[in-house]
Tab-separated table of C-alpha atoms and ligand atoms in Angstrom:
chain	number	residue	atom	x	y	z
A	1	MET	CA	76.471	32.513	-102.619
A	2	GLU	CA	74.162	32.044	-105.564
A	3	LYS	CA	73.022	28.808	-104.067
A	4	ASN	CA	72.500	30.488	-100.701
A	5	ASN	CA	70.557	33.241	-102.348
A	6	LYS	CA	68.375	30.771	-104.171
A	7	THR	CA	67.762	28.971	-100.936
A	8	SER	CA	66.889	32.184	-99.172
A	9	ILE	CA	64.644	33.331	-102.060
A	10	SER	CA	62.807	30.074	-102.157
A	11	ARG	CA	62.585	30.142	-98.369
A	12	ARG	CA	61.259	33.685	-98.553
A	13	SER	CA	58.667	32.760	-101.141
A	14	PHE	CA	57.774	29.691	-99.094
A	15	LEU	CA	57.253	31.887	-96.041
A	16	LYS	CA	55.221	34.309	-98.123
A	17	THR	CA	53.025	31.514	-99.453
A	18	ALA	CA	52.697	30.042	-95.981
A	19	ALA	CA	51.786	33.451	-94.566
A	20	ALA	CA	49.176	33.929	-97.281
A	21	ALA	CA	47.778	30.465	-96.620
A	22	GLY	CA	47.783	31.204	-92.892
A	23	ALA	CA	46.013	34.477	-93.468
A	24	ALA	CA	43.466	32.690	-95.646
A	25	LEU	CA	42.907	30.192	-92.862
A	26	THR	CA	42.311	32.970	-90.347
A	27	VAL	CA	40.198	35.029	-92.708
A	28	GLN	CA	38.002	32.094	-93.746
A	29	PRO	CA	36.233	31.621	-90.401
A	30	ALA	CA	35.525	35.367	-90.354
A	31	ILE	CA	34.044	35.140	-93.879
A	32	ASN	CA	32.052	32.098	-92.863
A	33	ARG	CA	30.811	34.019	-89.823
A	34	ILE	CA	29.430	36.779	-91.970
A	35	LYS	CA	27.891	34.319	-94.404
A	36	ALA	CA	26.416	32.172	-91.654
A	37	ALA	CA	24.998	35.175	-89.829
A	38	ASN	CA	23.439	36.426	-93.037
A	39	VAL	CA	21.901	33.199	-94.269
A	40	ALA	CA	18.147	33.149	-94.021
A	41	LEU	CA	15.412	30.973	-95.364
A	42	ASN	CA	12.535	32.510	-97.319
A	43	GLY	CA	14.871	34.694	-99.387
A	44	GLU	CA	14.683	37.583	-96.930
A	45	ASN	CA	17.130	40.441	-97.157
A	46	VAL	CA	20.358	40.304	-95.269
A	47	SER	CA	20.321	42.834	-92.463
A	48	SER	CA	23.596	42.166	-90.713
A	49	VAL	CA	26.885	43.993	-90.923
A	50	LYS	CA	30.329	43.070	-89.704
A	51	LYS	CA	31.791	44.953	-86.788
A	52	ASP	CA	34.993	44.054	-84.947
A	53	GLY	CA	34.823	40.554	-86.477
A	54	MET	CA	31.400	39.929	-84.934
A	55	PRO	CA	28.418	39.897	-87.302
A	56	HIS	CA	25.610	42.212	-86.314
A	57	ARG	CA	21.887	42.030	-86.863
A	58	THR	CA	19.131	44.585	-86.633
A	59	LEU	CA	16.091	44.015	-84.439
A	60	GLY	CA	13.125	46.122	-85.461
A	61	THR	CA	12.835	48.695	-88.206
A	62	GLY	CA	12.506	52.460	-88.676
A	63	ARG	CA	12.807	54.350	-85.419
A	64	ALA	CA	12.562	51.056	-83.513
A	65	ALA	CA	15.708	49.653	-85.199
A	66	PHE	CA	18.315	48.311	-82.792
A	67	GLU	CA	21.631	46.946	-84.038
A	68	VAL	CA	23.152	44.207	-81.899
A	69	SER	CA	25.601	41.308	-82.173
A	70	ALA	CA	24.107	38.295	-84.007
A	71	LEU	CA	24.245	36.309	-80.736
A	72	GLY	CA	23.462	37.854	-77.388
A	73	PHE	CA	24.165	36.671	-73.827
A	74	GLY	CA	21.469	35.674	-71.331
A	75	VAL	CA	22.667	36.752	-67.877
A	76	MET	CA	19.824	35.082	-65.914
A	77	GLY	CA	21.569	31.785	-65.087
A	78	MET	CA	24.462	33.574	-63.400
A	79	THR	CA	22.310	34.208	-60.329
A	80	TYR	CA	18.932	32.530	-60.882
A	81	ASN	CA	17.182	29.324	-61.947
A	82	ARG	CA	20.256	27.395	-63.144
A	83	SER	CA	21.678	25.553	-60.093
A	84	ARG	CA	25.178	26.328	-58.833
A	85	HIS	CA	26.556	29.716	-59.682
A	86	PRO	CA	30.159	30.795	-59.928
A	87	ASP	CA	31.088	33.613	-57.549
A	88	LYS	CA	30.526	37.218	-58.567
A	89	LYS	CA	34.119	37.809	-59.628
A	90	GLN	CA	34.026	34.888	-62.047
A	91	CYS	CA	30.700	36.046	-63.472
A	92	ILE	CA	32.045	39.555	-64.014
A	93	ARG	CA	35.159	38.140	-65.694
A	94	LEU	CA	33.016	36.015	-68.029
A	95	LEU	CA	30.751	38.953	-68.918
A	96	HIS	CA	33.890	40.962	-69.769
A	97	GLU	CA	35.132	38.065	-71.934
A	98	ALA	CA	31.821	38.217	-73.820
A	99	VAL	CA	32.256	41.972	-74.395
A	100	GLU	CA	35.838	41.350	-75.582
A	101	ARG	CA	34.528	38.819	-78.106
A	102	GLY	CA	32.103	41.349	-79.560
A	103	VAL	CA	28.817	40.491	-77.807
A	104	THR	CA	26.767	43.700	-77.545
A	105	LEU	CA	23.425	42.349	-76.277
A	106	PHE	CA	23.063	41.244	-72.645
A	107	ASP	CA	19.696	40.160	-71.310
A	108	THR	CA	18.485	40.404	-67.724
A	109	ALA	CA	15.205	41.117	-65.830
A	110	ILE	CA	14.020	42.560	-62.529
A	111	ILE	CA	12.574	39.171	-61.496
A	112	TYR	CA	15.891	37.323	-61.932
A	113	GLY	CA	17.113	36.938	-58.365
A	114	PRO	CA	14.932	39.025	-57.868
A	115	LEU	CA	17.153	42.071	-58.394
A	116	THR	CA	20.523	40.294	-58.026
A	117	ASN	CA	20.840	39.672	-61.763
A	118	GLU	CA	20.336	43.342	-62.636
A	119	GLN	CA	22.780	44.281	-59.878
A	120	LEU	CA	25.374	41.911	-61.357
A	121	ALA	CA	24.787	43.215	-64.894
A	122	GLY	CA	25.100	46.791	-63.620
A	123	GLU	CA	28.320	46.128	-61.758
A	124	ALA	CA	29.903	44.175	-64.611
A	125	LEU	CA	28.705	46.067	-67.656
A	126	ALA	CA	28.049	49.720	-66.796
A	127	GLU	CA	31.632	50.617	-67.736
A	128	PHE	CA	30.858	49.550	-71.341
A	129	ARG	CA	27.726	51.735	-71.712
A	130	GLY	CA	27.442	53.114	-75.203
A	131	ARG	CA	29.395	50.149	-76.567
A	132	ILE	CA	27.078	47.347	-75.456
A	133	ASN	CA	23.398	47.118	-74.474
A	134	VAL	CA	21.800	45.603	-71.398
A	135	THR	CA	18.135	44.830	-71.923
A	136	THR	CA	15.849	44.269	-68.941
A	137	LYS	CA	12.221	43.395	-68.206
A	138	PHE	CA	9.353	44.567	-65.987
A	139	GLY	CA	5.989	42.969	-65.260
A	140	HIS	CA	6.416	40.444	-62.452
A	141	GLU	CA	5.598	42.182	-59.201
A	142	VAL	CA	8.557	42.481	-56.823
A	143	ILE	CA	8.013	44.016	-53.386
A	144	ASP	CA	10.932	44.561	-51.000
A	145	GLY	CA	13.109	42.360	-53.171
A	146	LYS	CA	10.610	39.465	-53.161
A	147	ALA	CA	8.505	38.126	-56.017
A	148	THR	CA	4.780	38.071	-55.169
A	149	GLY	CA	3.766	35.830	-58.086
A	150	ARG	CA	1.450	38.587	-59.423
A	151	GLN	CA	1.794	40.744	-62.523
A	152	ASP	CA	1.877	44.516	-62.297
A	153	SER	CA	2.121	46.615	-65.441
A	154	ARG	CA	0.184	49.646	-64.275
A	155	PRO	CA	1.735	52.831	-65.686
A	156	ALA	CA	2.937	54.076	-62.287
A	157	THR	CA	4.572	50.711	-61.573
A	158	ILE	CA	6.320	50.598	-64.955
A	159	ARG	CA	7.698	54.081	-64.243
A	160	HIS	CA	8.832	53.059	-60.773
A	161	TYR	CA	10.480	49.845	-62.092
A	162	CYS	CA	12.161	51.830	-64.851
A	163	GLU	CA	13.798	54.177	-62.306
A	164	GLU	CA	14.895	51.242	-60.157
A	165	SER	CA	16.338	49.334	-63.145
A	166	LEU	CA	18.226	52.447	-64.266
A	167	ARG	CA	19.721	52.697	-60.792
A	168	ARG	CA	20.696	49.007	-60.535
A	169	LEU	CA	22.067	48.924	-64.088
A	170	ARG	CA	23.880	52.244	-63.485
A	171	LEU	CA	22.489	53.747	-66.676
A	172	ASP	CA	20.827	57.038	-67.676
A	173	VAL	CA	18.679	55.347	-70.309
A	174	LEU	CA	17.529	51.719	-70.709
A	175	PRO	CA	18.618	50.432	-74.164
A	176	MET	CA	15.548	48.193	-74.168
A	177	PHE	CA	12.699	47.514	-71.716
A	178	TYR	CA	10.535	44.397	-72.240
A	179	GLN	CA	7.195	43.587	-70.683
A	180	HIS	CA	8.063	40.196	-69.167
A	181	ARG	CA	4.526	38.828	-68.812
A	182	ALA	CA	1.190	40.449	-69.617
A	183	ASP	CA	-0.868	41.949	-66.795
A	184	PRO	CA	-4.487	40.906	-67.474
A	185	SER	CA	-5.771	44.125	-65.869
A	186	VAL	CA	-3.735	46.518	-68.050
A	187	PRO	CA	-4.430	46.645	-71.807
A	188	ALA	CA	-1.435	46.366	-74.156
A	189	GLU	CA	-2.205	49.871	-75.506
A	190	GLU	CA	-1.790	51.391	-72.031
A	191	VAL	CA	1.543	49.626	-71.541
A	192	ALA	CA	2.687	50.803	-74.982
A	193	GLN	CA	1.650	54.402	-74.218
A	194	THR	CA	3.571	54.358	-70.931
A	195	ILE	CA	6.686	53.190	-72.764
A	196	ALA	CA	6.149	55.842	-75.462
A	197	ASP	CA	6.082	58.477	-72.686
A	198	LEU	CA	9.252	57.062	-71.112
A	199	MET	CA	10.904	57.223	-74.537
A	200	LYS	CA	9.932	60.894	-74.893
A	201	GLU	CA	11.440	61.546	-71.478
A	202	GLY	CA	14.697	59.870	-72.574
A	203	LYS	CA	14.468	56.991	-70.076
A	204	VAL	CA	13.953	54.131	-72.561
A	205	GLN	CA	15.332	53.674	-76.093
A	206	HIS	CA	13.547	50.544	-77.379
A	207	TRP	CA	10.893	48.201	-76.135
A	208	GLY	CA	9.669	44.644	-76.507
A	209	MET	CA	7.192	42.101	-75.148
A	210	CYS	CA	7.584	38.466	-74.092
A	211	GLU	CA	5.237	35.534	-74.706
A	212	VAL	CA	2.387	37.571	-76.221
A	213	SER	CA	-0.048	36.685	-78.977
A	214	ALA	CA	0.083	38.021	-82.538
A	215	GLU	CA	-3.031	40.067	-81.787
A	216	THR	CA	-1.464	41.746	-78.735
A	217	ILE	CA	1.661	42.510	-80.785
A	218	ARG	CA	-0.433	44.321	-83.398
A	219	ARG	CA	-2.281	46.394	-80.791
A	220	ALA	CA	0.857	47.403	-78.911
A	221	HIS	CA	2.899	48.093	-82.055
A	222	ALA	CA	0.208	50.470	-83.352
A	223	VAL	CA	0.733	52.682	-80.271
A	224	CYS	CA	4.523	52.444	-79.920
A	225	PRO	CA	6.635	50.512	-82.472
A	226	LEU	CA	8.116	47.352	-81.006
A	227	THR	CA	11.774	46.445	-81.519
A	228	ALA	CA	11.545	42.764	-80.578
A	229	ILE	CA	9.411	39.972	-79.237
A	230	GLN	CA	11.178	37.631	-76.821
A	231	SER	CA	9.581	34.203	-76.487
A	232	GLU	CA	10.754	30.628	-76.098
A	233	TYR	CA	11.869	29.168	-79.425
A	234	HIS	CA	14.145	26.259	-80.216
A	235	LEU	CA	14.014	22.878	-81.953
A	236	MET	CA	11.898	21.393	-79.152
A	237	HIS	CA	9.440	24.286	-78.909
A	238	ARG	CA	8.296	25.879	-82.174
A	239	LEU	CA	4.991	27.409	-81.077
A	240	VAL	CA	5.851	30.882	-82.479
A	241	GLU	CA	5.923	29.366	-85.986
A	242	GLU	CA	2.348	28.108	-85.541
A	243	ASN	CA	0.606	30.831	-83.520
A	244	GLY	CA	1.348	33.682	-85.930
A	245	VAL	CA	3.972	35.418	-83.773
A	246	LEU	CA	6.884	34.976	-86.204
A	247	GLY	CA	4.550	35.829	-89.083
A	248	VAL	CA	3.452	39.120	-87.517
A	249	CYS	CA	7.083	39.996	-86.668
A	250	ARG	CA	8.030	39.436	-90.306
A	251	GLU	CA	5.033	41.469	-91.540
A	252	LEU	CA	5.532	44.430	-89.191
A	253	GLY	CA	9.350	44.446	-89.240
A	254	ILE	CA	9.739	43.495	-85.579
A	255	GLY	CA	12.800	41.515	-84.441
A	256	PHE	CA	12.640	38.225	-82.557
A	257	VAL	CA	14.801	37.134	-79.612
A	258	PRO	CA	14.462	33.396	-78.847
A	259	TYR	CA	14.943	32.733	-75.146
A	260	SER	CA	16.243	29.429	-73.750
A	261	PRO	CA	17.649	28.715	-77.249
A	262	ILE	CA	19.456	25.568	-76.059
A	263	ASN	CA	16.289	24.517	-74.209
A	264	ARG	CA	17.784	25.386	-70.804
A	265	GLY	CA	20.937	23.398	-71.535
A	266	PHE	CA	19.136	20.246	-72.674
A	267	LEU	CA	20.146	20.518	-76.337
A	268	GLY	CA	23.783	20.930	-75.241
A	269	GLY	CA	23.769	17.203	-74.464
A	270	GLY	CA	25.116	17.396	-70.901
A	271	ILE	CA	21.844	16.590	-69.124
A	272	ASN	CA	20.546	13.066	-68.530
A	273	GLU	CA	17.842	11.393	-66.435
A	274	TYR	CA	20.185	11.291	-63.403
A	275	THR	CA	21.007	15.021	-63.488
A	276	LEU	CA	20.113	16.658	-60.169
A	277	PHE	CA	18.929	20.264	-60.248
A	278	ASP	CA	19.373	22.410	-57.146
A	279	PRO	CA	15.861	22.384	-55.577
A	280	THR	CA	16.449	25.822	-54.033
A	281	ASN	CA	17.595	27.592	-57.140
A	282	ASP	CA	16.786	25.798	-60.360
A	283	ASN	CA	13.341	25.926	-61.909
A	284	ARG	CA	14.122	23.003	-64.216
A	285	GLN	CA	13.198	20.535	-61.463
A	286	THR	CA	9.641	21.966	-61.599
A	287	LEU	CA	9.277	21.642	-65.376
A	288	PRO	CA	7.483	18.572	-66.817
A	289	ARG	CA	10.047	18.370	-69.652
A	290	PHE	CA	12.884	18.017	-67.137
A	291	GLN	CA	11.428	15.058	-65.218
A	292	PRO	CA	13.577	11.889	-65.576
A	293	GLU	CA	11.127	10.018	-67.869
A	294	ALA	CA	10.789	13.017	-70.158
A	295	ILE	CA	14.558	13.533	-70.267
A	296	ARG	CA	15.067	9.857	-71.105
A	297	ALA	CA	12.581	10.025	-73.995
A	298	ASN	CA	13.728	13.414	-75.305
A	299	THR	CA	17.387	12.377	-75.387
A	300	ARG	CA	16.572	10.905	-78.811
A	301	ILE	CA	16.280	14.491	-80.036
A	302	VAL	CA	19.697	15.436	-78.661
A	303	ASN	CA	21.091	12.350	-80.389
A	304	VAL	CA	19.772	13.619	-83.731
A	305	LEU	CA	21.514	16.972	-83.187
A	306	GLN	CA	24.737	15.241	-82.203
A	307	GLN	CA	24.634	12.970	-85.225
A	308	PHE	CA	23.907	15.911	-87.524
A	309	GLY	CA	26.738	17.939	-85.990
A	310	ARG	CA	29.318	15.139	-85.946
A	311	THR	CA	29.972	15.100	-89.699
A	312	ARG	CA	30.028	18.889	-89.810
A	313	GLY	CA	32.310	19.506	-86.836
A	314	MET	CA	29.529	21.060	-84.787
A	315	THR	CA	28.410	20.360	-81.243
A	316	SER	CA	24.710	19.888	-80.537
A	317	ALA	CA	24.533	23.336	-78.882
A	318	GLN	CA	25.943	24.872	-82.068
A	319	VAL	CA	23.422	22.945	-84.162
A	320	ALA	CA	20.605	24.281	-81.938
A	321	LEU	CA	21.817	27.886	-82.208
A	322	GLY	CA	22.672	27.645	-85.923
A	323	TRP	CA	19.173	26.381	-86.705
A	324	LEU	CA	17.662	29.464	-85.042
A	325	LEU	CA	20.087	31.896	-86.705
A	326	GLN	CA	19.296	30.665	-90.199
A	327	LYS	CA	15.528	31.054	-89.693
A	328	ALA	CA	15.615	34.814	-90.347
A	329	PRO	CA	18.207	37.627	-90.280
A	330	TRP	CA	16.133	39.473	-87.654
A	331	ILE	CA	16.445	36.653	-85.086
A	332	VAL	CA	19.003	37.042	-82.279
A	333	PRO	CA	19.235	34.141	-79.773
A	334	ILE	CA	20.441	34.849	-76.214
A	335	PRO	CA	22.072	31.666	-74.831
A	336	GLY	CA	23.182	31.815	-71.200
A	337	THR	CA	26.274	30.267	-69.690
A	338	THR	CA	28.547	30.391	-66.665
A	339	LYS	CA	31.531	28.934	-68.543
A	340	LEU	CA	34.087	30.465	-70.896
A	341	SER	CA	34.300	27.208	-72.869
A	342	HIS	CA	30.541	27.315	-73.546
A	343	LEU	CA	30.680	31.014	-74.439
A	344	GLU	CA	33.411	30.277	-77.010
A	345	GLU	CA	31.513	27.277	-78.332
A	346	ASN	CA	28.262	29.210	-78.675
A	347	LEU	CA	29.899	32.155	-80.452
A	348	ARG	CA	31.686	29.801	-82.844
A	349	THR	CA	28.271	28.796	-84.173
A	350	LEU	CA	28.696	31.906	-86.330
A	351	ASP	CA	31.601	30.213	-88.183
A	352	PHE	CA	29.361	27.585	-89.770
A	353	ASN	CA	27.563	28.036	-93.049
A	354	LEU	CA	25.127	25.266	-93.935
A	355	THR	CA	22.636	25.148	-96.772
A	356	PRO	CA	18.871	25.580	-96.258
A	357	GLN	CA	18.570	21.966	-97.466
A	358	GLU	CA	20.792	20.718	-94.640
A	359	TRP	CA	18.790	22.642	-92.020
A	360	LEU	CA	15.572	21.274	-93.436
A	361	GLU	CA	16.966	17.765	-93.176
A	362	LEU	CA	17.718	18.362	-89.482
A	363	GLU	CA	14.352	19.960	-88.821
A	364	THR	CA	12.501	17.076	-90.442
A	365	ALA	CA	14.445	14.463	-88.483
A	366	VAL	CA	13.732	16.256	-85.188
A	367	ALA	CA	10.054	16.852	-86.010
A	368	ALA	CA	9.586	13.097	-86.457
A	369	ILE	CA	10.292	12.559	-82.744
A	370	PRO	CA	7.469	13.488	-80.352
A	371	VAL	CA	8.547	15.792	-77.525
A	372	VAL	CA	7.628	14.321	-74.137
A	373	GLY	CA	6.441	16.646	-71.323
A	374	GLU	CA	5.087	20.197	-71.350
A	375	ARG	CA	7.569	23.058	-71.314
A	376	TYR	CA	5.968	24.762	-68.286
A	377	ASN	CA	4.077	23.697	-65.181
A	378	ALA	CA	0.438	24.826	-64.805
A	379	GLU	CA	1.228	28.107	-63.028
A	380	GLN	CA	3.880	29.187	-65.543
A	381	GLN	CA	1.648	28.106	-68.424
A	382	ARG	CA	-1.146	30.336	-67.095
A	383	GLN	CA	1.227	33.327	-67.277
A	384	VAL	CA	2.010	32.731	-70.943
A	385	GLY	CA	-1.675	32.560	-71.820
A	386	GLY	CA	-2.013	28.793	-72.087
B	1	LIG	N1	11.637	36.262	-71.473
B	1	LIG	C1	11.533	35.187	-70.740
B	1	LIG	O1	10.458	34.848	-70.253
B	1	LIG	C2	12.748	34.336	-70.500
B	1	LIG	C3	12.636	33.073	-69.910
B	1	LIG	C4	13.791	32.319	-69.722
B	1	LIG	C5	15.021	32.830	-70.107
B	1	LIG	N2	15.099	34.069	-70.667
B	1	LIG	C6	16.384	34.637	-71.133
B	1	LIG	O2	17.040	33.688	-71.971
B	1	LIG	C7	18.370	33.472	-71.522
B	1	LIG	C8	18.813	32.050	-71.811
B	1	LIG	O3	17.869	31.153	-71.302
B	1	LIG	P1	18.178	29.870	-70.414
B	1	LIG	O4	19.319	30.096	-69.510
B	1	LIG	O5	16.863	29.476	-69.848
B	1	LIG	O6	18.463	28.752	-71.495
B	1	LIG	P2	19.638	28.356	-72.510
B	1	LIG	O7	20.422	29.548	-72.899
B	1	LIG	O8	18.943	27.579	-73.532
B	1	LIG	O9	20.501	27.359	-71.662
B	1	LIG	C9	21.342	27.769	-70.616
B	1	LIG	C10	21.918	26.516	-70.006
B	1	LIG	O10	22.652	25.822	-71.004
B	1	LIG	C11	23.959	25.557	-70.590
B	1	LIG	N3	24.825	25.777	-71.770
B	1	LIG	C12	25.129	26.942	-72.369
B	1	LIG	N4	25.934	26.756	-73.425
B	1	LIG	C13	26.118	25.409	-73.510
B	1	LIG	C14	26.832	24.582	-74.401
B	1	LIG	N5	27.529	25.093	-75.402
B	1	LIG	N6	26.813	23.234	-74.185
B	1	LIG	C15	26.111	22.695	-73.155
B	1	LIG	N7	25.408	23.445	-72.283
B	1	LIG	C16	25.406	24.795	-72.457
B	1	LIG	C17	24.241	26.507	-69.454
B	1	LIG	O11	25.047	25.868	-68.492
B	1	LIG	P3	26.578	26.337	-68.212
B	1	LIG	O12	26.477	27.488	-67.301
B	1	LIG	O13	27.159	25.117	-67.619
B	1	LIG	O14	27.156	26.678	-69.554
B	1	LIG	C18	22.863	26.799	-68.871
B	1	LIG	O15	22.530	25.928	-67.816
B	1	LIG	C19	18.304	33.802	-70.028
B	1	LIG	O16	19.568	34.153	-69.513
B	1	LIG	C20	17.338	34.941	-69.999
B	1	LIG	O17	18.014	36.146	-70.254
B	1	LIG	C21	13.974	34.825	-70.871
């Protein structure tokens, strides 16, 4: 009996210890997530909080502040520009999986499809209104469901697009409305004033601009405080570090949302010079950086990310996303995917906590390799002011 008791006590204490160790193992990734989401270079203040196990960050400051999950979800590729798409049911299921995992920022635009992407986001996500945010964008002209290739940011058009987006997204108020591309005939101040009016009317909560200069940001922000700038930013395209855009965001307290954070899938390592992109529905086949010779040359960069990640248990996509996250606590990347495995992988980036020294080592190794091919073709480059 005594012996039995001893056995059971020691078994009990073993189970207790094992349970504690198990709990520690489960708690650790969550702690790492918070740490990793909070790490920032330049000694800036931490702005994220933990909610439902998912770290949050704040885009913008003061009345423009907008709290969102540290990683968002780019919906675009589910219907537009990224080759084969899963059917609608699968897309809706995946968007729900993202909500379940704590993602609260979903990014779409009127031009994606056109219209089909907003329709999908509305159908899949309207039931979560109040809990998550769908951000959308105006600016590219769309007439009768077709893109004209022109920009239209006249006040009356913004108002009209706002009503149509509200209807497609099944919302009473847009959590955030971005100007997708500047309209050369409408000054930034006039766009900002139109948004300020829509805010007063309760139609729009926050606003942002895409691919604009530091000067335009200042002018627009003076009229109506911006919550975020959304421009391309990743290890193969660091223009916003050089052209003053990140600097002005830091100075004025505006958030930054890097789009195409995995460089349209390239930094995920699954694309090679033989990859075929659907000519009817994938803009990568029109981009200089996605031509076979450029892909062949730029694969050296992916190799650096893979090598860096290998000893740390990270995939190259996680290295790409982690590098962006550690740049500042007011940066929220929006990777897109059509696969649950990639969603999981991307969100797990938040479990890693590397030192600034390690990130610098990666950055330096990548910067030593010249990037081959422009990011955009001539027409797209014209729209981003190049
Ligand atoms: N403001 C603008 O002008 C602008 C421009 C472009 C995009 N955006 C926004 O940014 C979002 C993301 O941009 P994006 O789709 O161009 O680029 P991205 O997020 O860098 O890459 C998406 C591509 O990467 C693949 N991928 C995702 N996770 C992966 C992983 N872990 N490993 C390997 N491959 C992975 C996806 O394929 P699978 O489906 O196979 O996972 C998809 O083809 C868009 O949805 C859109 O909301 C904005």
